[in-house]
PDB file of C-alpha atoms in Angstrom:
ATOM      1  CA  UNK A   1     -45.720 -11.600 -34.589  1.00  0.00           C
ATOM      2  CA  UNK A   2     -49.007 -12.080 -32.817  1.00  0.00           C
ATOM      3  CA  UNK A   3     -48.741 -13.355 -29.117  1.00  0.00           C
ATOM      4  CA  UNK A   4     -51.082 -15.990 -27.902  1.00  0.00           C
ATOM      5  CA  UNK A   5     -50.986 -17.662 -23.810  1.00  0.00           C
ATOM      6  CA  UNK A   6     -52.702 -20.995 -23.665  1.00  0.00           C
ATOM      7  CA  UNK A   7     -53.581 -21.631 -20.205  1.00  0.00           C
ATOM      8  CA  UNK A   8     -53.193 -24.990 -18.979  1.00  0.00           C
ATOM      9  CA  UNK A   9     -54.457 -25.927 -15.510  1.00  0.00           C
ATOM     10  CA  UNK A  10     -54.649 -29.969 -16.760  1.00  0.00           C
ATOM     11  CA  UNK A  11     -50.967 -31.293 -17.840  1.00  0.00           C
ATOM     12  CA  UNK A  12     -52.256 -33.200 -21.508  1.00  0.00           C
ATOM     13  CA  UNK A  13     -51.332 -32.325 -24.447  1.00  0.00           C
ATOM     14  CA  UNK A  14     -54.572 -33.408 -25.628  1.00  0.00           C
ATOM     15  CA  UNK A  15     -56.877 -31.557 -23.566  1.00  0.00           C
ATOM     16  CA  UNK A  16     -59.462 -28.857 -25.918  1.00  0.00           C
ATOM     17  CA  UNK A  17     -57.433 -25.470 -25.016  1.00  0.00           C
ATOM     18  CA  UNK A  18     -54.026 -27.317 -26.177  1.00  0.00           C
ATOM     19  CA  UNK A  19     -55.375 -28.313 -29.747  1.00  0.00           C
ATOM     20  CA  UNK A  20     -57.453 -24.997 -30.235  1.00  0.00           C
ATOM     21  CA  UNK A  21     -54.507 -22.863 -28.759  1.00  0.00           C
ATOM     22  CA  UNK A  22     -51.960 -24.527 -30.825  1.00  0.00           C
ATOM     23  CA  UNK A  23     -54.340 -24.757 -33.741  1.00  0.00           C
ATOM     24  CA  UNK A  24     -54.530 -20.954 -33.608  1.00  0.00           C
ATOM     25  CA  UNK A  25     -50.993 -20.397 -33.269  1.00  0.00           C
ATOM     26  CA  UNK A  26     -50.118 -22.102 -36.506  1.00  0.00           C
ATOM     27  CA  UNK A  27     -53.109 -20.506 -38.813  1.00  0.00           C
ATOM     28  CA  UNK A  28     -51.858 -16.828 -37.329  1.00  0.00           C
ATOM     29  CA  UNK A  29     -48.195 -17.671 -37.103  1.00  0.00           C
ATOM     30  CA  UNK A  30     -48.387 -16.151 -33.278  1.00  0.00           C
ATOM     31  CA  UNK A  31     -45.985 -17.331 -30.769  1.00  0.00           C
ATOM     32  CA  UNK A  32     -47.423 -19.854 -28.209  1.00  0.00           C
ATOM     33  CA  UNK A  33     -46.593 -19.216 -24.446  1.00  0.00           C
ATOM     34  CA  UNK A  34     -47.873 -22.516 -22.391  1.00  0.00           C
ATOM     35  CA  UNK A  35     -48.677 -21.354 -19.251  1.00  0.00           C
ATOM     36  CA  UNK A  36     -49.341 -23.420 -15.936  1.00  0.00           C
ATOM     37  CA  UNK A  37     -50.706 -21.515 -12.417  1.00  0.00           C
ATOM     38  CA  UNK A  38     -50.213 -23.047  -9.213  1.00  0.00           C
ATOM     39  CA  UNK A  39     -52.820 -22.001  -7.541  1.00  0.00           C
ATOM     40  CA  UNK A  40     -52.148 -20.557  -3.706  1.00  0.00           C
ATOM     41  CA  UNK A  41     -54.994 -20.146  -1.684  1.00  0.00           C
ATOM     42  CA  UNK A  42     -53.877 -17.845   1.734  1.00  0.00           C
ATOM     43  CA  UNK A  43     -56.179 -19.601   4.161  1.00  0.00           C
ATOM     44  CA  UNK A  44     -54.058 -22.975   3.394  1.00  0.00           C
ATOM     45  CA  UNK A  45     -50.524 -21.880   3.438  1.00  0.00           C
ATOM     46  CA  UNK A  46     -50.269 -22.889   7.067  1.00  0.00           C
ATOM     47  CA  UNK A  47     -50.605 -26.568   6.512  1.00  0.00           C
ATOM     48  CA  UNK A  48     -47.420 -28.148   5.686  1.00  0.00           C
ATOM     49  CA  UNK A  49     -49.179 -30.577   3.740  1.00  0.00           C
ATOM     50  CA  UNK A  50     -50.612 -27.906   1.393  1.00  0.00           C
ATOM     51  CA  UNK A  51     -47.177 -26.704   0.940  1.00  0.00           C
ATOM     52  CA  UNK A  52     -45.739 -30.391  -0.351  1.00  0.00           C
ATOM     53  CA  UNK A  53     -49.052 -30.243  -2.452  1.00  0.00           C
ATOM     54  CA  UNK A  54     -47.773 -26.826  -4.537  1.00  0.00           C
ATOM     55  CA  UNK A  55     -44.367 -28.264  -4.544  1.00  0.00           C
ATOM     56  CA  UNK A  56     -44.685 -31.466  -6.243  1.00  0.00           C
ATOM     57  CA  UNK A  57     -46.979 -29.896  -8.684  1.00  0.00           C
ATOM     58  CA  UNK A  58     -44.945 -26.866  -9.743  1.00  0.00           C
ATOM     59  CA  UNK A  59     -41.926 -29.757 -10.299  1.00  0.00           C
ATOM     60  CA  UNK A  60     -44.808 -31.423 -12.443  1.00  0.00           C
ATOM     61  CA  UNK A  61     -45.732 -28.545 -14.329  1.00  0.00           C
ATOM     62  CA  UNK A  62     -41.931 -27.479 -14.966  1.00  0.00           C
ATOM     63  CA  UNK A  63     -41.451 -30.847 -15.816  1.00  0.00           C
ATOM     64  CA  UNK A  64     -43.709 -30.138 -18.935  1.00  0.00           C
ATOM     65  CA  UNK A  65     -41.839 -27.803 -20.670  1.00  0.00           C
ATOM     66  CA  UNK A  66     -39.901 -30.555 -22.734  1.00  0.00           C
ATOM     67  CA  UNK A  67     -43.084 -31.657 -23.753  1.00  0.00           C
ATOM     68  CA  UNK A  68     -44.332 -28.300 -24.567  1.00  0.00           C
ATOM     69  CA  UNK A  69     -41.302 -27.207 -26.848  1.00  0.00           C
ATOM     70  CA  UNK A  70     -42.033 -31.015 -28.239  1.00  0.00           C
ATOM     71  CA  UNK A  71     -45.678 -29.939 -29.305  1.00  0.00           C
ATOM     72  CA  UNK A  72     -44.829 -26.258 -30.211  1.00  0.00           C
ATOM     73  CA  UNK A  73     -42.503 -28.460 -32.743  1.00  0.00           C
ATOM     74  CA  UNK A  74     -45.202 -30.328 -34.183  1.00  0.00           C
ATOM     75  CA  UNK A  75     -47.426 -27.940 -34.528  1.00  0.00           C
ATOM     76  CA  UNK A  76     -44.541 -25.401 -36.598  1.00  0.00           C
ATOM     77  CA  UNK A  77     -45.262 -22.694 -34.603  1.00  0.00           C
ATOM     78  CA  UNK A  78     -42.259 -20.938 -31.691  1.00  0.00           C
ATOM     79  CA  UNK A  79     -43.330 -21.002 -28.176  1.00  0.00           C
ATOM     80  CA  UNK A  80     -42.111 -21.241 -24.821  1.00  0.00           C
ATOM     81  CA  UNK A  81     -43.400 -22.870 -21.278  1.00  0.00           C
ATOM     82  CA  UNK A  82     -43.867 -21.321 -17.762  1.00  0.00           C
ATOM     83  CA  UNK A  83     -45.051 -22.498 -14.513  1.00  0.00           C
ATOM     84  CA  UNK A  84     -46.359 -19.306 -11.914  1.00  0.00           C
ATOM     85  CA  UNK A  85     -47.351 -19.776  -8.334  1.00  0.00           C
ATOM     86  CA  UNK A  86     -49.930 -17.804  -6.769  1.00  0.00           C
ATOM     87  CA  UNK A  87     -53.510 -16.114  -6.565  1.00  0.00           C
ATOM     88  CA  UNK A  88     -54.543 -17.644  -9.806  1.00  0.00           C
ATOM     89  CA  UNK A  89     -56.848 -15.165 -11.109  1.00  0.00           C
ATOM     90  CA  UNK A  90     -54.557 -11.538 -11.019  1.00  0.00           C
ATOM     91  CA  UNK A  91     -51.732 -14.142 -12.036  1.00  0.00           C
ATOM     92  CA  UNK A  92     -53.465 -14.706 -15.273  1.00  0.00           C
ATOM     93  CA  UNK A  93     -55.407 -11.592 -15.868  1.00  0.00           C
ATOM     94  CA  UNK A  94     -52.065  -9.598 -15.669  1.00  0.00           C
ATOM     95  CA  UNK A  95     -49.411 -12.550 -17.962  1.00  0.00           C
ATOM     96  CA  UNK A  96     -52.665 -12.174 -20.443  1.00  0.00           C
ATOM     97  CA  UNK A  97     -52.398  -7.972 -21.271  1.00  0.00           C
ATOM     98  CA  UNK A  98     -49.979  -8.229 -24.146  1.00  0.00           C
ATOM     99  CA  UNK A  99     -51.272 -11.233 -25.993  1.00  0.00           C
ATOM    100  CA  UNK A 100     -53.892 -10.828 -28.383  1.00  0.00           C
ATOM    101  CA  UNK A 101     -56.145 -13.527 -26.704  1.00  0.00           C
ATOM    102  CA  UNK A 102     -55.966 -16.033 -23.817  1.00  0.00           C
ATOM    103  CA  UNK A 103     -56.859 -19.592 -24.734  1.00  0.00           C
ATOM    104  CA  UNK A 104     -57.949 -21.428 -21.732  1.00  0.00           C
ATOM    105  CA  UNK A 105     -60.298 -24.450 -20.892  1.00  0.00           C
ATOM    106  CA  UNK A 106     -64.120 -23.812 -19.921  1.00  0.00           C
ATOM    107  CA  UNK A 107     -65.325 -26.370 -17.113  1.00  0.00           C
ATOM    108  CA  UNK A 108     -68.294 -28.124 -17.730  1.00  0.00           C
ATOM    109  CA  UNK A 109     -70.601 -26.332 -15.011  1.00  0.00           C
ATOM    110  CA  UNK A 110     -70.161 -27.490 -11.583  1.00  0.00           C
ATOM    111  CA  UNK A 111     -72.735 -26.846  -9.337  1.00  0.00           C
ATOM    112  CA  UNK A 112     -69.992 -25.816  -6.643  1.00  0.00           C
ATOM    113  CA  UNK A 113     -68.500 -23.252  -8.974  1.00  0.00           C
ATOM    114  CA  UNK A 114     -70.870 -21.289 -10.307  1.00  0.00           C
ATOM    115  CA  UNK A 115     -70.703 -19.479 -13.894  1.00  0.00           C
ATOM    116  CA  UNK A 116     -69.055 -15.603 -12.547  1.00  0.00           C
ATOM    117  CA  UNK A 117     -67.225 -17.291  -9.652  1.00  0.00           C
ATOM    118  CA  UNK A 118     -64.790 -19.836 -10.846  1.00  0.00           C
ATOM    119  CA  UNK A 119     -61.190 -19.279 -11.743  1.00  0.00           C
ATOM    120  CA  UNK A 120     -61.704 -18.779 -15.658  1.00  0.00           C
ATOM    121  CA  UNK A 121     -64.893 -16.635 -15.591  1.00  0.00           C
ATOM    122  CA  UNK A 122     -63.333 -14.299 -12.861  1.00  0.00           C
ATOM    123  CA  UNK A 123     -60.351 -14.182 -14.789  1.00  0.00           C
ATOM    124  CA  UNK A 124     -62.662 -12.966 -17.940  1.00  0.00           C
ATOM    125  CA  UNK A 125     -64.137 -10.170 -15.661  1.00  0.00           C
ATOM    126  CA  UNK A 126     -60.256  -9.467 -13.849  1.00  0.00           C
ATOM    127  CA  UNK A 127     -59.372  -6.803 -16.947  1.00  0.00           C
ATOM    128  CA  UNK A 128     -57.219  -9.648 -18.756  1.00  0.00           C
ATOM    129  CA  UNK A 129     -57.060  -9.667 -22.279  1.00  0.00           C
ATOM    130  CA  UNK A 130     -60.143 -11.087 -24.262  1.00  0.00           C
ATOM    131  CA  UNK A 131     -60.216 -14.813 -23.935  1.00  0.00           C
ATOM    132  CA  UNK A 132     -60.956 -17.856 -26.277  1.00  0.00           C
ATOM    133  CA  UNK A 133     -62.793 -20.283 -23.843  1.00  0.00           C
ATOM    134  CA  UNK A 134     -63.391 -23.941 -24.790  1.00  0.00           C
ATOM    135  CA  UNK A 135     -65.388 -26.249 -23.301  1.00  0.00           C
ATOM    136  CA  UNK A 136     -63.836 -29.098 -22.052  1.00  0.00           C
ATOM    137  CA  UNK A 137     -66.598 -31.431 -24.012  1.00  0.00           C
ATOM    138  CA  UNK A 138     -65.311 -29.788 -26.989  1.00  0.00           C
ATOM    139  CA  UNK A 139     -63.969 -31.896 -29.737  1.00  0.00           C
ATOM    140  CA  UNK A 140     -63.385 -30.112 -32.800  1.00  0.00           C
ATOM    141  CA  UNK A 141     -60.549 -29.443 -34.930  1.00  0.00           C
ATOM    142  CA  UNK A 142     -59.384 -26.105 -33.720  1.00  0.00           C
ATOM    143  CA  UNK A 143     -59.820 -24.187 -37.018  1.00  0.00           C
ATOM    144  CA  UNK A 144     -61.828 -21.950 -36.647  1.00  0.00           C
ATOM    145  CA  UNK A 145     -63.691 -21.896 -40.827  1.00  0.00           C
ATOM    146  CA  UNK A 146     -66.958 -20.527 -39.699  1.00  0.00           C
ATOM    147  CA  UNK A 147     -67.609 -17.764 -37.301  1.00  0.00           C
ATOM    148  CA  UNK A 148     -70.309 -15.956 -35.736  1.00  0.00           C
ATOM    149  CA  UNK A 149     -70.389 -12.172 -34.419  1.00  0.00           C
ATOM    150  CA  UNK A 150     -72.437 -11.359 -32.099  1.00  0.00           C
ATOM    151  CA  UNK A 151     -72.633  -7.832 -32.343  1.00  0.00           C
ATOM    152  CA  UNK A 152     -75.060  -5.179 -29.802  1.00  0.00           C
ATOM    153  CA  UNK A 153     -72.374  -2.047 -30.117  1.00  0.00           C
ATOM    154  CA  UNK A 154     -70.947  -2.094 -27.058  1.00  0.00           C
ATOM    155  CA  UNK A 155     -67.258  -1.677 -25.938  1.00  0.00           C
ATOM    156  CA  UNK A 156     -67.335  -5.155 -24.710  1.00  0.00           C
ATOM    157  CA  UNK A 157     -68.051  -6.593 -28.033  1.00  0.00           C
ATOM    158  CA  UNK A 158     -65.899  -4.195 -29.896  1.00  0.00           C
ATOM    159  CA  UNK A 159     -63.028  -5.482 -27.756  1.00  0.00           C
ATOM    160  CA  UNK A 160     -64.126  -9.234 -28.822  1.00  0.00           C
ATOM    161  CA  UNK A 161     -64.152  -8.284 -32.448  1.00  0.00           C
ATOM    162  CA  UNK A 162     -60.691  -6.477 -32.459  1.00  0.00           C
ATOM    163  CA  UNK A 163     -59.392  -9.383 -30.946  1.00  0.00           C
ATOM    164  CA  UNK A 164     -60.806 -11.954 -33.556  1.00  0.00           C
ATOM    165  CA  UNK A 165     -59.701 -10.252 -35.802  1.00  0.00           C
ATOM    166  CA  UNK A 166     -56.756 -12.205 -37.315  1.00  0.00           C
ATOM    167  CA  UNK A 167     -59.144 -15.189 -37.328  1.00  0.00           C
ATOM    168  CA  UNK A 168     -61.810 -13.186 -38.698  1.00  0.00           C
ATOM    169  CA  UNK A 169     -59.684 -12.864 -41.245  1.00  0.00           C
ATOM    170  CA  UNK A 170     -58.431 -16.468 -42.451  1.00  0.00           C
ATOM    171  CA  UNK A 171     -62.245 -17.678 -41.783  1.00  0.00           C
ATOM    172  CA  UNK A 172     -63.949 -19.554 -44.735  1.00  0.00           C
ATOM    173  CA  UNK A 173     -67.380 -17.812 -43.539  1.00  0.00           C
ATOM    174  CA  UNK A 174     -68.055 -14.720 -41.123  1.00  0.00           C
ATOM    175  CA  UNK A 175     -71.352 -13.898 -39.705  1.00  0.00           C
ATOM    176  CA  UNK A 176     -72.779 -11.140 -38.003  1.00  0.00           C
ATOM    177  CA  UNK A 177     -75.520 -10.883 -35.928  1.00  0.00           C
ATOM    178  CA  UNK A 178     -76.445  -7.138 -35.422  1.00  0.00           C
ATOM    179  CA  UNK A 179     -78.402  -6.368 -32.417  1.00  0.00           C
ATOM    180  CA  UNK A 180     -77.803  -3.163 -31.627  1.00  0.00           C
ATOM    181  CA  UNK A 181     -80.091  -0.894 -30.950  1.00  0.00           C
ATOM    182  CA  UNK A 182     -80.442   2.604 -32.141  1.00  0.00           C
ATOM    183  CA  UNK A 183     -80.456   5.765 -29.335  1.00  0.00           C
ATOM    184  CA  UNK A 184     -81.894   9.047 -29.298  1.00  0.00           C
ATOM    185  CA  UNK A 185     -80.701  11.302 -32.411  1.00  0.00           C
ATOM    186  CA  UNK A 186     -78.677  13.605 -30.948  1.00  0.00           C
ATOM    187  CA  UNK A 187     -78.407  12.393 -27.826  1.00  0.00           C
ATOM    188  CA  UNK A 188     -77.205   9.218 -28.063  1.00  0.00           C
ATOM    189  CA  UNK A 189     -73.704   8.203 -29.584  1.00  0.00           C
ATOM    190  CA  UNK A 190     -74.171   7.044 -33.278  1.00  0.00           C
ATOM    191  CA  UNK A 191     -73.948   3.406 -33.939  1.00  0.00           C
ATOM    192  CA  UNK A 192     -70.389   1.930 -34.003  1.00  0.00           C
ATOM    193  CA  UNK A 193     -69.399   1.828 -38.365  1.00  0.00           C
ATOM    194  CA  UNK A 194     -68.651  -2.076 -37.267  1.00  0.00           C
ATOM    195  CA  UNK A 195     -69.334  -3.304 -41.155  1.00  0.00           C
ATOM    196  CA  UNK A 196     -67.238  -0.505 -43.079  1.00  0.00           C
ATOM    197  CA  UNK A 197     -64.433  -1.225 -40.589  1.00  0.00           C
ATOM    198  CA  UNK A 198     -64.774  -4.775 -41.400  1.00  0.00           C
ATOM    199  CA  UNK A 199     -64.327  -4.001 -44.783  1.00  0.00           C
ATOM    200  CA  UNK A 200     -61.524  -2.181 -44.376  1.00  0.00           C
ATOM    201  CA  UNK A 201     -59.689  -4.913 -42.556  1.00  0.00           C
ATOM    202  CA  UNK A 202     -60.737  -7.219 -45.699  1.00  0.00           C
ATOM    203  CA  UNK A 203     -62.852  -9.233 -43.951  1.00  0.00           C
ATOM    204  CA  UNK A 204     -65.958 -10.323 -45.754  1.00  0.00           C
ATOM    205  CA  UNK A 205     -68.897 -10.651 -43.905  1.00  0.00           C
ATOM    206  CA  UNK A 206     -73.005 -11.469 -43.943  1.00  0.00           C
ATOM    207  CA  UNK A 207     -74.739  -9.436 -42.091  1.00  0.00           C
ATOM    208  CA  UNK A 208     -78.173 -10.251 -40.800  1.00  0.00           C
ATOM    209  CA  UNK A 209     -80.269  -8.491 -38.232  1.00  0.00           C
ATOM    210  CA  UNK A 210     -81.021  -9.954 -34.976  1.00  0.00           C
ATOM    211  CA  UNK A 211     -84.239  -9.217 -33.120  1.00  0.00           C
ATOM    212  CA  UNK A 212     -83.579 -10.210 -29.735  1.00  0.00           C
ATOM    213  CA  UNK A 213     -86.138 -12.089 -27.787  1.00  0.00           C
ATOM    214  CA  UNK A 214     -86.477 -13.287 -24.163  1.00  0.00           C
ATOM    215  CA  UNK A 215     -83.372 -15.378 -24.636  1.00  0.00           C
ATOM    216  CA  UNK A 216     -80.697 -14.035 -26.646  1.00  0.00           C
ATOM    217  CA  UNK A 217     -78.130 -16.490 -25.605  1.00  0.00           C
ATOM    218  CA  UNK A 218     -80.104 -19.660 -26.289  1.00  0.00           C
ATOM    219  CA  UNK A 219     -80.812 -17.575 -29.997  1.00  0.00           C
ATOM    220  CA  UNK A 220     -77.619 -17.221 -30.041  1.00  0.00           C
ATOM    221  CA  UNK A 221     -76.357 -20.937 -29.405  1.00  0.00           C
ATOM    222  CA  UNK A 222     -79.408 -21.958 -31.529  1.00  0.00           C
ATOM    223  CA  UNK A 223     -77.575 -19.805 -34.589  1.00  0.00           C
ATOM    224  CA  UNK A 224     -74.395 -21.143 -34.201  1.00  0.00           C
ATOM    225  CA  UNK A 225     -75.603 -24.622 -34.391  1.00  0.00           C
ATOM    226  CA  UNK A 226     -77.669 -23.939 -37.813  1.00  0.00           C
ATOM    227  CA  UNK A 227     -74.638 -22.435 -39.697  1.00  0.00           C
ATOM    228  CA  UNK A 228     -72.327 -25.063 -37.623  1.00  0.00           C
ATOM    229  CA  UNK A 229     -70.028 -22.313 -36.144  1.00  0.00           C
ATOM    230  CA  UNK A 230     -66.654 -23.462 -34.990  1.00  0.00           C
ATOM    231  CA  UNK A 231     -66.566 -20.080 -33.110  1.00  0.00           C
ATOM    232  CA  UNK A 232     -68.841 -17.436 -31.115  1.00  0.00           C
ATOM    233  CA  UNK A 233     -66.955 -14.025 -30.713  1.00  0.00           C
ATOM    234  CA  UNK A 234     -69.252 -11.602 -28.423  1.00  0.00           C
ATOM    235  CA  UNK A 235     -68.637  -9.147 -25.553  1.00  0.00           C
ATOM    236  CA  UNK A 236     -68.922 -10.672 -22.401  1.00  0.00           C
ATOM    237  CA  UNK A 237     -70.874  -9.073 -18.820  1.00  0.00           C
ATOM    238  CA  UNK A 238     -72.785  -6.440 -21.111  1.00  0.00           C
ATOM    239  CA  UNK A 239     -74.505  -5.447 -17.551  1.00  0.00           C
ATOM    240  CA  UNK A 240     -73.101  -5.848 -14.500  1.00  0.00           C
ATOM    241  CA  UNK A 241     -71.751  -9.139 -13.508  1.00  0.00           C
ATOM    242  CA  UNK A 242     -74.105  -9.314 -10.084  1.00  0.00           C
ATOM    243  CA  UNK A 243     -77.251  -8.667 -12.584  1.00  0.00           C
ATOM    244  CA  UNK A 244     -76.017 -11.088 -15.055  1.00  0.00           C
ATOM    245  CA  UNK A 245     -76.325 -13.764 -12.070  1.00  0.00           C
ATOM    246  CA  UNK A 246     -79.390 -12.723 -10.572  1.00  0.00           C
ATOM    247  CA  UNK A 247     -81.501 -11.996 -13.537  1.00  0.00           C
ATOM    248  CA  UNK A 248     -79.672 -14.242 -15.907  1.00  0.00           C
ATOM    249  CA  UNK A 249     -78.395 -12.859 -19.289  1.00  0.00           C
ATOM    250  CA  UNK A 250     -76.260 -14.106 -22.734  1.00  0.00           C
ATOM    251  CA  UNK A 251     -73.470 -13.973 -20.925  1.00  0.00           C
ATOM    252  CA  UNK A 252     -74.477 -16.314 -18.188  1.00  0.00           C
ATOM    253  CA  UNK A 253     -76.374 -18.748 -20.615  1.00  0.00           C
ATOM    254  CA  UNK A 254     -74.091 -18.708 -23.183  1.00  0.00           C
ATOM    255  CA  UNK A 255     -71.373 -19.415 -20.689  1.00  0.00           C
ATOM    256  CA  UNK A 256     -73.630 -22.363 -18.962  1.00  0.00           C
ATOM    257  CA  UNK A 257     -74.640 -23.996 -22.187  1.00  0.00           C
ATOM    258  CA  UNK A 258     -72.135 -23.547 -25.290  1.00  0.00           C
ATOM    259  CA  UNK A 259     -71.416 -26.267 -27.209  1.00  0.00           C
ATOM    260  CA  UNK A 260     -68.866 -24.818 -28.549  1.00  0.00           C
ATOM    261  CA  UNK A 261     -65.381 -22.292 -28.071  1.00  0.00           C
ATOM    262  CA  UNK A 262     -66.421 -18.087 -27.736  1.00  0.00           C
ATOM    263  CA  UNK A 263     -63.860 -15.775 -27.660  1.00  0.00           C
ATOM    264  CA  UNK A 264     -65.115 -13.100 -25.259  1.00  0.00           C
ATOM    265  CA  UNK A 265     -63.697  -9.577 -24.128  1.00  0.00           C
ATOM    266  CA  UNK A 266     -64.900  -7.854 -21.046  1.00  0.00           C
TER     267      UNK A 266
END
């Protein structure tokens, strides 16, 4: 049985990562582990009123669970709820390692928070497990029919693709868009065999070349809207994550503008 973690920082059962997570769960028949972080910052743990803060939210969160086993219900799929306090981002990164994918919520950007230095998008970079981010303006049905690859050959995006996997699987239509570029014969490793290991797994695929141009992550936004993806799988931070926020990159805009959920793997 495949292991998902849907990361809840709001308390709704309604919120986007709740009905994508749980959406997931039931088309893969994973369990569903509901997880809440209370969040300790160290430079506040000497205020007493910080400290009633954490405490009446942790009795919140815990207070979810009945809820949680109530959804899980609905939804058909097994599950189970827990409520962690402390530094948020190792926290998650380290609960994440054995699931297949995180699902967690992706703020609308906040000027005060930005894209490589909040919670989820350090989290992403942390060495958790490849993560299914969706926007909090999303409002979709959580299937995930129509997919898009976004493939360059790097480890990064391998990761993303062995993690979608299962989904890549059940989808009505899978796309890929190949942008990798070809090395030095000889010198350079060969191309990754990404579309005969596809096959293998049974996944059927269209493949279509991508030339990149001076914005690959608006192209790549652009694309999902024409074939009306429900889903973006691509590697995430393909250069360093200081470049990626100086100089921009797909990562960054992709991150800044999607319109819909990606599943990404650092």
């Amino acid at each position: 049985m495949l292991d998902l973690i849907i990361n809840l920082d709001r308390l709704e059962d309604d919120t986007p990562a709740c009905v994508v997570g749980l959406a997931a769960a039931r088309q893969l028949g994973a369990f569903a582990t509901g997880i809440h972080v209370v969040a300790v910052y160290p430079p506040v743990m000497a205020m007493p009123e910080a400290l009633a803060l954490l405490d009446t939210e942790e009795r919140s969160a815990q207070a979810f669970a009945t809820q949680w086993e109530a959804l899980c219900a609905r939804h058909g799929v097994k599950g189970e709820w827990e409520v962690i306090r402390g530094a948020y981002v190792p926290i998650l990164a380290k609960r994440s390692r054995l699931a297949q994918f995180i699902v967690t919520e992706l703020p609308v950007r906040n000027p005060d928070a930005p894209i490589g230095f909040d919670n989820i998008t350090r989290t992403l970079f942390d060495d958790a497990s490849p993560m299914l981010l969706v926007p909090e303006t999303w409002r979709g049905t959580g299937a995930a029919d129509r997919i898009l690859v976004a493939w360059n050959g790097s480890g990064e995006a391998a990761g993303a693709v062995k993690a979608a996997l299962p989904l890549l699987k059940r989808a009505g239509k899978v796309l890929v868009l190949d942008g990798e570029r070809t090395g030095l014969p000889g010198l350079s490793p060969p191309p990754l065999p990404l579309r005969a290991w596809l096959e293998r797994q049974g996944v059927a695929v269209e493949w279509q070349r991508f030339d990149k141009g001076a914005n690959v992550g608006k192209a790549l936004l652009e694309k999902a809207r024409e074939i009306e993806a429900d889903l973006l799988v691509m590697g995430a931070w393909g250069r360093s994550r200081l470049s990626e926020l100086a100089l921009g990159g797909a990562t960054r805009y992709v991150l800044d503008h999607t319109h819909l959920p990606l599943l990404m793997a650092h």
